[in-house]
mmCIF file of C-alpha atoms and ligand atoms in Angstrom:
data_model
loop_
_atom_site.group_PDB
_atom_site.id
_atom_site.type_symbol
_atom_site.label_atom_id
_atom_site.label_comp_id
_atom_site.label_asym_id
_atom_site.label_seq_id
_atom_site.Cartn_x
_atom_site.Cartn_y
_atom_site.Cartn_z
ATOM 1 C CA MET A 1 15.935 9.310 9.823
ATOM 2 C CA LYS A 2 18.176 6.332 9.203
ATOM 3 C CA ILE A 3 18.934 5.818 5.522
ATOM 4 C CA LEU A 4 19.425 2.235 4.404
ATOM 5 C CA LYS A 5 20.771 0.991 1.100
ATOM 6 C CA HIS A 6 19.118 -1.882 -0.744
ATOM 7 C CA SER A 7 22.218 -3.915 0.017
ATOM 8 C CA ASP A 8 21.755 -3.250 3.742
ATOM 9 C CA VAL A 9 18.217 -4.433 3.847
ATOM 10 C CA THR A 10 17.813 -7.312 1.420
ATOM 11 C CA PRO A 11 20.964 -9.341 1.602
ATOM 12 C CA ARG A 12 19.788 -12.757 2.719
ATOM 13 C CA ASN A 13 17.097 -13.533 0.196
ATOM 14 C CA ILE A 14 19.469 -12.450 -2.573
ATOM 15 C CA TYR A 15 22.323 -14.683 -1.410
ATOM 16 C CA LEU A 16 20.067 -17.620 -0.655
ATOM 17 C CA GLY A 17 17.499 -18.839 -3.162
ATOM 18 C CA ARG A 18 13.900 -18.145 -2.179
ATOM 19 C CA ARG A 19 13.192 -21.701 -1.057
ATOM 20 C CA GLU A 20 16.385 -21.924 0.983
ATOM 21 C CA PHE A 21 15.655 -18.543 2.461
ATOM 22 C CA VAL A 22 12.219 -19.620 3.630
ATOM 23 C CA LYS A 23 13.745 -22.819 5.046
ATOM 24 C CA ALA A 24 16.525 -20.886 6.783
ATOM 25 C CA LEU A 25 13.982 -18.554 8.284
ATOM 26 C CA GLY A 26 12.124 -21.420 9.985
ATOM 27 C CA ILE A 27 9.345 -21.062 12.501
ATOM 28 C CA ALA A 28 11.552 -20.156 15.474
ATOM 29 C CA SER A 29 13.487 -17.385 13.753
ATOM 30 C CA ALA A 30 10.301 -16.063 12.152
ATOM 31 C CA ALA A 31 8.866 -15.623 15.618
ATOM 32 C CA SER A 32 11.943 -13.656 16.650
ATOM 33 C CA LEU A 33 11.131 -11.093 13.947
ATOM 34 C CA VAL A 34 8.663 -9.702 16.466
ATOM 35 C CA SER A 35 11.632 -8.075 18.195
ATOM 36 C CA TYR A 36 12.841 -6.636 14.876
ATOM 37 C CA PRO A 37 14.786 -3.495 15.759
ATOM 38 C CA VAL A 38 13.016 -0.252 14.962
ATOM 39 C CA SER A 39 14.484 3.028 16.089
ATOM 40 C CA ALA A 40 12.278 5.834 17.335
ATOM 41 C CA GLU A 41 12.845 7.928 14.177
ATOM 42 C CA GLN A 42 11.593 5.142 11.941
ATOM 43 C CA ASP A 43 8.565 4.418 14.066
ATOM 44 C CA TYR A 44 5.607 6.251 12.571
ATOM 45 C CA SER A 45 3.178 3.763 14.094
ATOM 46 C CA LYS A 46 2.291 5.848 17.117
ATOM 47 C CA LYS A 47 3.302 3.136 19.570
ATOM 48 C CA GLY A 48 1.821 0.073 17.950
ATOM 49 C CA LYS A 49 3.287 -3.389 18.476
ATOM 50 C CA LEU A 50 4.680 -4.808 15.228
ATOM 51 C CA ASN A 51 2.702 -7.603 13.631
ATOM 52 C CA THR A 52 4.707 -10.706 12.837
ATOM 53 C CA PHE A 53 5.951 -11.479 9.334
ATOM 54 C CA GLU A 54 3.538 -14.444 9.314
ATOM 55 C CA GLU A 55 0.524 -12.270 10.120
ATOM 56 C CA ILE A 56 1.469 -9.652 7.540
ATOM 57 C CA THR A 57 1.954 -12.209 4.766
ATOM 58 C CA ASN A 58 -0.934 -14.610 5.461
ATOM 59 C CA TYR A 59 -3.898 -12.307 6.047
ATOM 60 C CA ASN A 60 -4.166 -10.187 2.926
ATOM 61 C CA ASN A 61 -6.536 -8.390 0.620
ATOM 62 C CA PHE A 62 -5.455 -8.784 -2.997
ATOM 63 C CA TYR A 63 -8.569 -9.554 -5.012
ATOM 64 C CA GLU A 64 -6.509 -10.302 -8.122
ATOM 65 C CA PHE A 65 -5.725 -13.633 -6.438
ATOM 66 C CA GLY A 66 -9.142 -14.259 -4.868
ATOM 67 C CA THR A 67 -11.402 -12.760 -2.243
ATOM 68 C CA SER A 68 -10.388 -14.818 0.785
ATOM 69 C CA LYS A 69 -7.684 -13.550 3.146
ATOM 70 C CA THR A 70 -5.529 -16.613 2.498
ATOM 71 C CA ASP A 71 -5.787 -16.629 -1.337
ATOM 72 C CA PRO A 72 -2.948 -14.110 -1.885
ATOM 73 C CA ALA A 73 -0.477 -16.180 0.195
ATOM 74 C CA GLU A 74 -1.525 -19.274 -1.731
ATOM 75 C CA TYR A 75 -1.577 -17.951 -5.302
ATOM 76 C CA ALA A 76 0.537 -14.782 -5.567
ATOM 77 C CA HIS A 77 3.691 -16.795 -6.302
ATOM 78 C CA ASN A 78 2.312 -17.124 -9.874
ATOM 79 C CA LEU A 79 2.945 -13.434 -10.570
ATOM 80 C CA THR A 80 6.117 -12.634 -12.532
ATOM 81 C CA THR A 81 7.652 -9.523 -10.983
ATOM 82 C CA ASN A 82 10.931 -9.516 -12.879
ATOM 83 C CA PRO A 83 11.095 -7.891 -15.424
ATOM 84 C CA TRP A 84 8.705 -5.119 -14.367
ATOM 85 C CA GLU A 85 7.962 -1.897 -16.216
ATOM 86 C CA ILE A 86 6.179 1.210 -15.017
ATOM 87 C CA THR A 87 4.519 3.609 -17.456
ATOM 88 C CA PHE A 88 3.962 7.288 -16.676
ATOM 89 C CA ASP A 89 1.186 9.362 -18.257
ATOM 90 C CA GLY A 90 0.833 13.114 -17.986
ATOM 91 C CA ILE A 91 4.541 13.962 -18.054
ATOM 92 C CA THR A 92 6.354 16.078 -20.610
ATOM 93 C CA GLN A 93 9.394 13.785 -20.995
ATOM 94 C CA ASN A 94 9.421 11.615 -24.119
ATOM 95 C CA LYS A 95 10.465 8.521 -22.239
ATOM 96 C CA ARG A 96 7.414 7.146 -20.476
ATOM 97 C CA LYS A 97 8.272 3.534 -19.741
ATOM 98 C CA PHE A 98 10.867 2.710 -17.111
ATOM 99 C CA ASP A 99 12.251 -0.557 -15.902
ATOM 100 C CA ILE A 100 11.855 -0.858 -12.142
ATOM 101 C CA SER A 101 15.655 -0.890 -11.727
ATOM 102 C CA GLU A 102 15.792 2.628 -13.251
ATOM 103 C CA ILE A 103 13.199 3.762 -10.730
ATOM 104 C CA LEU A 104 14.983 2.288 -7.725
ATOM 105 C CA LYS A 105 18.448 3.418 -8.841
ATOM 106 C CA GLY A 106 20.065 5.829 -6.407
ATOM 107 C CA LYS A 107 17.079 6.018 -4.085
ATOM 108 C CA PRO A 108 18.151 5.466 -0.481
ATOM 109 C CA ILE A 109 15.827 2.960 1.080
ATOM 110 C CA GLN A 110 14.146 4.056 4.288
ATOM 111 C CA GLU A 111 12.148 2.209 6.865
ATOM 112 C CA ARG A 112 8.656 3.293 7.886
ATOM 113 C CA VAL A 113 6.547 1.605 10.511
ATOM 114 C CA TYR A 114 2.920 2.448 9.765
ATOM 115 C CA ARG A 115 -0.389 1.064 10.942
ATOM 116 C CA LEU A 116 -2.513 -0.260 8.073
ATOM 117 C CA ARG A 117 -6.203 0.254 8.908
ATOM 118 C CA CYS A 118 -8.533 -1.677 6.634
ATOM 119 C CA VAL A 119 -12.022 -0.350 5.959
ATOM 120 C CA GLU A 120 -13.253 -3.789 7.079
ATOM 121 C CA GLY A 121 -12.383 -2.877 10.675
ATOM 122 C CA TRP A 122 -9.027 -4.531 11.354
ATOM 123 C CA SER A 123 -5.501 -3.170 11.549
ATOM 124 C CA MET A 124 -1.855 -4.240 11.561
ATOM 125 C CA VAL A 125 1.445 -2.496 12.265
ATOM 126 C CA ILE A 126 3.942 -3.134 9.466
ATOM 127 C CA PRO A 127 7.648 -2.272 9.137
ATOM 128 C CA TRP A 128 7.810 -1.248 5.463
ATOM 129 C CA ILE A 129 10.920 -0.358 3.531
ATOM 130 C CA GLY A 130 10.928 1.826 0.442
ATOM 131 C CA PHE A 131 10.994 5.548 -0.346
ATOM 132 C CA PRO A 132 8.604 8.505 -0.206
ATOM 133 C CA LEU A 133 6.568 8.856 -3.412
ATOM 134 C CA HIS A 134 7.626 12.516 -3.774
ATOM 135 C CA GLU A 135 11.183 11.353 -4.476
ATOM 136 C CA LEU A 136 9.906 9.633 -7.597
ATOM 137 C CA ILE A 137 7.565 12.483 -8.590
ATOM 138 C CA ASN A 138 10.433 14.983 -8.242
ATOM 139 C CA GLN A 139 12.283 13.157 -11.008
ATOM 140 C CA LEU A 140 9.454 13.720 -13.483
ATOM 141 C CA GLU A 141 8.395 16.812 -15.391
ATOM 142 C CA LEU A 142 4.670 16.952 -14.851
ATOM 143 C CA ASP A 143 2.173 18.446 -17.268
ATOM 144 C CA TYR A 144 1.040 21.908 -16.294
ATOM 145 C CA ASP A 145 -1.991 21.921 -14.000
ATOM 146 C CA THR A 146 -1.673 18.409 -12.544
ATOM 147 C CA LYS A 147 -4.240 17.976 -9.784
ATOM 148 C CA TYR A 148 -4.439 14.216 -9.254
ATOM 149 C CA VAL A 149 -2.315 11.088 -9.468
ATOM 150 C CA ALA A 150 -3.822 7.773 -10.581
ATOM 151 C CA PHE A 151 -2.303 4.319 -10.086
ATOM 152 C CA ASP A 152 -3.062 1.072 -11.932
ATOM 153 C CA THR A 153 -2.276 -2.472 -10.831
ATOM 154 C CA ILE A 154 -1.103 -4.842 -13.539
ATOM 155 C CA PHE A 155 -3.758 -6.723 -15.538
ATOM 156 C CA ARG A 156 -2.500 -10.270 -16.093
ATOM 157 C CA PRO A 157 -5.343 -12.803 -15.786
ATOM 158 C CA GLU A 158 -3.093 -15.679 -16.847
ATOM 159 C CA GLU A 159 -1.084 -15.153 -13.643
ATOM 160 C CA MET A 160 -3.704 -13.548 -11.423
ATOM 161 C CA ARG A 161 -6.523 -16.032 -11.140
ATOM 162 C CA GLY A 162 -8.959 -13.583 -9.529
ATOM 163 C CA GLN A 163 -8.873 -11.448 -12.694
ATOM 164 C CA ARG A 164 -10.456 -14.280 -14.683
ATOM 165 C CA ARG A 165 -13.717 -13.317 -12.992
ATOM 166 C CA ALA A 166 -15.428 -9.949 -13.032
ATOM 167 C CA THR A 167 -15.195 -9.597 -9.229
ATOM 168 C CA LEU A 168 -14.036 -5.999 -9.759
ATOM 169 C CA ASP A 169 -13.663 -3.796 -12.844
ATOM 170 C CA TRP A 170 -10.011 -4.723 -13.560
ATOM 171 C CA PRO A 171 -7.382 -3.438 -13.446
ATOM 172 C CA TYR A 172 -7.569 -2.285 -9.801
ATOM 173 C CA ARG A 173 -7.159 1.492 -9.806
ATOM 174 C CA GLU A 174 -6.644 4.113 -7.104
ATOM 175 C CA GLY A 175 -5.947 7.813 -6.913
ATOM 176 C CA LEU A 176 -4.769 10.678 -4.743
ATOM 177 C CA THR A 177 -4.751 14.446 -5.045
ATOM 178 C CA ILE A 178 -1.304 15.742 -6.010
ATOM 179 C CA GLU A 179 -0.989 17.286 -2.519
ATOM 180 C CA GLU A 180 -1.637 13.878 -0.929
ATOM 181 C CA ALA A 181 0.780 12.208 -3.336
ATOM 182 C CA ILE A 182 3.692 14.508 -2.512
ATOM 183 C CA HIS A 183 3.052 14.479 1.247
ATOM 184 C CA PRO A 184 6.179 13.225 3.070
ATOM 185 C CA LEU A 185 4.247 10.327 4.680
ATOM 186 C CA THR A 186 3.084 8.912 1.312
ATOM 187 C CA PHE A 187 5.325 5.981 0.662
ATOM 188 C CA ILE A 188 6.235 3.499 -2.054
ATOM 189 C CA ALA A 189 6.988 0.164 -0.386
ATOM 190 C CA THR A 190 9.480 -2.178 -2.015
ATOM 191 C CA GLY A 191 9.807 -4.450 1.000
ATOM 192 C CA LEU A 192 8.909 -5.223 4.586
ATOM 193 C CA TYR A 193 10.805 -6.540 7.587
ATOM 194 C CA GLY A 194 13.999 -5.559 5.773
ATOM 195 C CA ARG A 195 13.361 -7.922 2.868
ATOM 196 C CA GLU A 196 11.980 -7.809 -0.634
ATOM 197 C CA LEU A 197 8.246 -7.263 -0.752
ATOM 198 C CA PRO A 198 6.374 -10.599 -0.692
ATOM 199 C CA LYS A 199 4.142 -10.954 -3.740
ATOM 200 C CA GLN A 200 0.981 -11.174 -1.632
ATOM 201 C CA ASN A 201 1.817 -7.719 -0.248
ATOM 202 C CA GLY A 202 2.096 -6.116 -3.689
ATOM 203 C CA ALA A 203 5.542 -6.840 -5.150
ATOM 204 C CA PRO A 204 7.496 -5.348 -6.675
ATOM 205 C CA LEU A 205 6.185 -1.967 -5.607
ATOM 206 C CA ARG A 206 3.032 -0.666 -3.908
ATOM 207 C CA LEU A 207 1.606 2.466 -2.432
ATOM 208 C CA VAL A 208 1.262 2.995 1.333
ATOM 209 C CA VAL A 209 -0.835 5.953 2.508
ATOM 210 C CA PRO A 210 -0.954 5.520 6.279
ATOM 211 C CA TRP A 211 -3.792 7.933 7.087
ATOM 212 C CA LYS A 212 -6.175 6.347 4.571
ATOM 213 C CA TYR A 213 -8.134 3.095 4.602
ATOM 214 C CA GLY A 214 -6.042 0.191 3.305
ATOM 215 C CA PHE A 215 -7.784 -0.081 -0.052
ATOM 216 C CA LYS A 216 -6.047 3.135 -1.181
ATOM 217 C CA SER A 217 -2.689 1.372 -0.781
ATOM 218 C CA ILE A 218 -2.697 -0.172 -4.242
ATOM 219 C CA LYS A 219 -0.423 -3.127 -4.964
ATOM 220 C CA SER A 220 1.828 -4.215 -7.866
ATOM 221 C CA ILE A 221 1.690 -0.845 -9.618
ATOM 222 C CA THR A 222 2.401 -0.750 -13.357
ATOM 223 C CA LYS A 223 1.135 2.689 -14.335
ATOM 224 C CA ILE A 224 1.148 6.140 -12.715
ATOM 225 C CA SER A 225 -0.851 8.929 -14.389
ATOM 226 C CA PHE A 226 -0.789 12.642 -13.593
ATOM 227 C CA MET A 227 -4.223 14.084 -14.295
ATOM 228 C CA LYS A 228 -6.312 17.231 -14.219
ATOM 229 C CA LYS A 229 -9.542 15.437 -13.301
ATOM 230 C CA GLN A 230 -10.343 13.228 -10.317
ATOM 231 C CA PRO A 231 -9.494 9.709 -11.482
ATOM 232 C CA PHE A 232 -11.611 6.568 -11.541
ATOM 233 C CA THR A 233 -11.064 4.504 -8.408
ATOM 234 C CA THR A 234 -12.069 0.849 -8.204
ATOM 235 C CA TRP A 235 -13.963 0.741 -4.915
ATOM 236 C CA ASN A 236 -15.679 4.067 -5.453
ATOM 237 C CA ALA A 237 -16.934 2.832 -8.835
ATOM 238 C CA GLU A 238 -17.935 -0.511 -7.319
ATOM 239 C CA ASN A 239 -19.950 1.007 -4.486
ATOM 240 C CA PRO A 240 -19.984 4.822 -4.284
ATOM 241 C CA ARG A 241 -22.253 4.798 -1.224
ATOM 242 C CA GLU A 242 -19.691 2.839 0.781
ATOM 243 C CA TYR A 243 -16.305 3.941 -0.578
ATOM 244 C CA GLY A 244 -15.391 7.545 -1.313
ATOM 245 C CA PHE A 245 -12.468 9.067 -3.163
ATOM 246 C CA TYR A 246 -10.854 10.434 0.005
ATOM 247 C CA SER A 247 -11.177 7.370 2.278
ATOM 248 C CA ASN A 248 -9.373 8.979 5.187
ATOM 249 C CA VAL A 249 -9.508 6.839 8.317
ATOM 250 C CA ASN A 250 -12.356 8.458 10.215
ATOM 251 C CA PRO A 251 -13.969 6.951 13.338
ATOM 252 C CA ASN A 252 -16.751 9.562 13.084
ATOM 253 C CA VAL A 253 -18.024 8.460 9.679
ATOM 254 C CA ASP A 254 -19.566 4.992 9.814
ATOM 255 C CA HIS A 255 -19.423 2.639 6.895
ATOM 256 C CA PRO A 256 -23.099 2.294 5.863
ATOM 257 C CA ARG A 257 -23.074 -1.296 7.152
ATOM 258 C CA TRP A 258 -20.851 -1.042 10.250
ATOM 259 C CA SER A 259 -19.237 1.366 12.725
ATOM 260 C CA GLN A 260 -15.695 2.616 12.132
ATOM 261 C CA ALA A 261 -15.204 3.672 15.772
ATOM 262 C CA THR A 262 -12.953 0.727 16.722
ATOM 263 C CA GLU A 263 -10.662 -1.772 15.029
ATOM 264 C CA ARG A 264 -9.616 -5.374 15.656
ATOM 265 C CA VAL A 265 -5.839 -5.517 16.019
ATOM 266 C CA ILE A 266 -4.698 -8.601 14.129
ATOM 267 C CA GLY A 267 -2.608 -10.874 16.378
ATOM 268 C CA GLU A 268 -3.802 -9.339 19.667
ATOM 269 C CA GLY A 269 -5.531 -12.032 21.682
ATOM 270 C CA LEU A 270 -7.547 -14.973 20.464
ATOM 271 C CA PHE A 271 -10.519 -12.943 19.311
ATOM 272 C CA GLY A 272 -8.533 -9.855 18.387
ATOM 273 C CA GLU A 273 -8.421 -7.061 20.904
ATOM 274 C CA ARG A 274 -10.166 -3.901 19.757
ATOM 275 C CA ARG A 275 -8.674 -0.449 19.937
ATOM 276 C CA LYS A 276 -10.230 2.920 19.269
ATOM 277 C CA THR A 277 -9.738 4.057 15.698
ATOM 278 C CA GLU A 278 -8.063 7.431 15.504
ATOM 279 C CA LEU A 279 -8.913 10.217 13.088
ATOM 280 C CA PHE A 280 -6.518 10.054 10.114
ATOM 281 C CA ASN A 281 -5.161 6.896 11.759
ATOM 282 C CA GLY A 282 -3.354 9.105 14.285
ATOM 283 C CA TYR A 283 -1.638 11.375 11.743
ATOM 284 C CA ILE A 284 -3.851 14.455 12.196
ATOM 285 C CA THR A 285 -0.901 16.723 13.049
ATOM 286 C CA GLU A 286 0.866 15.743 9.852
ATOM 287 C CA VAL A 287 -2.042 15.655 7.390
ATOM 288 C CA GLY A 288 -4.899 17.653 8.933
ATOM 289 C CA ASP A 289 -4.011 20.740 6.880
ATOM 290 C CA LEU A 290 -4.610 18.878 3.617
ATOM 291 C CA TYR A 291 -8.322 18.737 4.407
ATOM 292 C CA LYS A 292 -8.927 22.157 5.991
ATOM 293 C CA GLY A 293 -12.393 23.317 5.020
ATOM 294 C CA LEU A 294 -13.401 19.968 3.520
ATOM 295 C CA ASP A 295 -16.596 18.410 4.908
ATOM 296 C CA LEU A 296 -15.216 14.996 5.887
ATOM 297 C CA LYS A 297 -18.701 13.507 6.164
ATOM 298 C CA LYS A 298 -19.492 14.471 2.576
ATOM 299 C CA TYR A 299 -16.021 13.784 1.189
ATOM 300 C CA PHE A 300 -15.429 10.478 2.973
HETATM 301 N N1 MTE B 1 -4.335 -3.572 -4.320
HETATM 302 C C1 MTE B 1 -4.792 -4.364 -5.311
HETATM 303 N N2 MTE B 1 -4.212 -4.267 -6.517
HETATM 304 N N3 MTE B 1 -5.810 -5.244 -5.135
HETATM 305 C C2 MTE B 1 -6.448 -5.347 -3.926
HETATM 306 O O1 MTE B 1 -7.404 -6.159 -3.806
HETATM 307 N N4 MTE B 1 -6.618 -4.534 -1.611
HETATM 308 C C3 MTE B 1 -6.463 -3.337 -0.786
HETATM 309 C C4 MTE B 1 -5.019 -2.844 -0.753
HETATM 310 N N5 MTE B 1 -4.425 -2.859 -2.079
HETATM 311 C C5 MTE B 1 -6.008 -4.516 -2.862
HETATM 312 C C6 MTE B 1 -4.914 -3.645 -3.095
HETATM 313 C C7 MTE B 1 -6.944 -3.516 0.575
HETATM 314 S S1 MTE B 1 -8.637 -3.595 0.774
HETATM 315 C C8 MTE B 1 -6.105 -3.567 1.655
HETATM 316 S S2 MTE B 1 -6.738 -3.574 3.252
HETATM 317 C C9 MTE B 1 -4.655 -3.613 1.482
HETATM 318 O O2 MTE B 1 -4.278 -3.696 0.111
HETATM 319 C C10 MTE B 1 -4.099 -4.832 2.215
HETATM 320 O O3 MTE B 1 -2.690 -4.838 2.166
HETATM 321 P P1 MTE B 1 -1.890 -6.075 2.760
HETATM 322 O O4 MTE B 1 -2.487 -7.326 2.209
HETATM 323 O O5 MTE B 1 -0.466 -5.886 2.355
HETATM 324 O O6 MTE B 1 -2.067 -6.005 4.257
#
């Protein structure tokens, strides 16, 4: 796997101011990002065509900024992502709060192309950059008997207009088993298309779990807790009949209100071409063992 340094992957938007960078990018060069080079080792997408930068940054779910797909692109610029602290619970070290720069320090940045399959029935193929979550977990001394990892998004209603309403039980929270969290495919994204993560995609740092429905991939993380009990998760609490703790992509388990057998590929054709949804989003060889013996219809 090719290892990139931060300096290799985010030079232009550091040298140019954000506004100049966006101007320099322009419509024509943005379109050329479609042919963004991805080597075979980095391509975990199972032969998907990359979505464009425009598609990835203008069709988002980030309820903290509103419930429409275009709200995050419109309002996420209000979020302050620098400085940014992350708190850890359930570790034995005394120091629990880290500045994001301490977390990123010394971590070689890798590229991972993964398909993001939303529970709503659409998907995109995204070239993320970041590092596997286990590299961060390895740095920590966990409490004995850790079974789960919980993640919290920041709660900042003054900057996140969606949080001024009780649309969800804020802050947005998600969780994984410790085995899922340390799996080599589980990724912390700090960027996409070789650049800093756009705020609408969860800057400065978000989770990406490619074999699970998109809502597990929690954005703008400010707290990570190592726990003995299965943690609270936002969508499961909101509607336990529709959203389970496991949320593995599974074409054989329908959402109570719609089929999960196919997905609309964003950007493919005017009405969105549909493709067959694959079990575990195509990663059965890599992750199947995690769920051996688990009834996937019951633990959806
Ligand atoms: N994280 C937070 N904090 N708030 C959200 O509303 N939406 C989730 C997930 N992470 C969400 C979130 C859902 S439903 C999806 S499909 C993905 O983010 C979308 O990620 P994207 O906008 O980068 O494509």
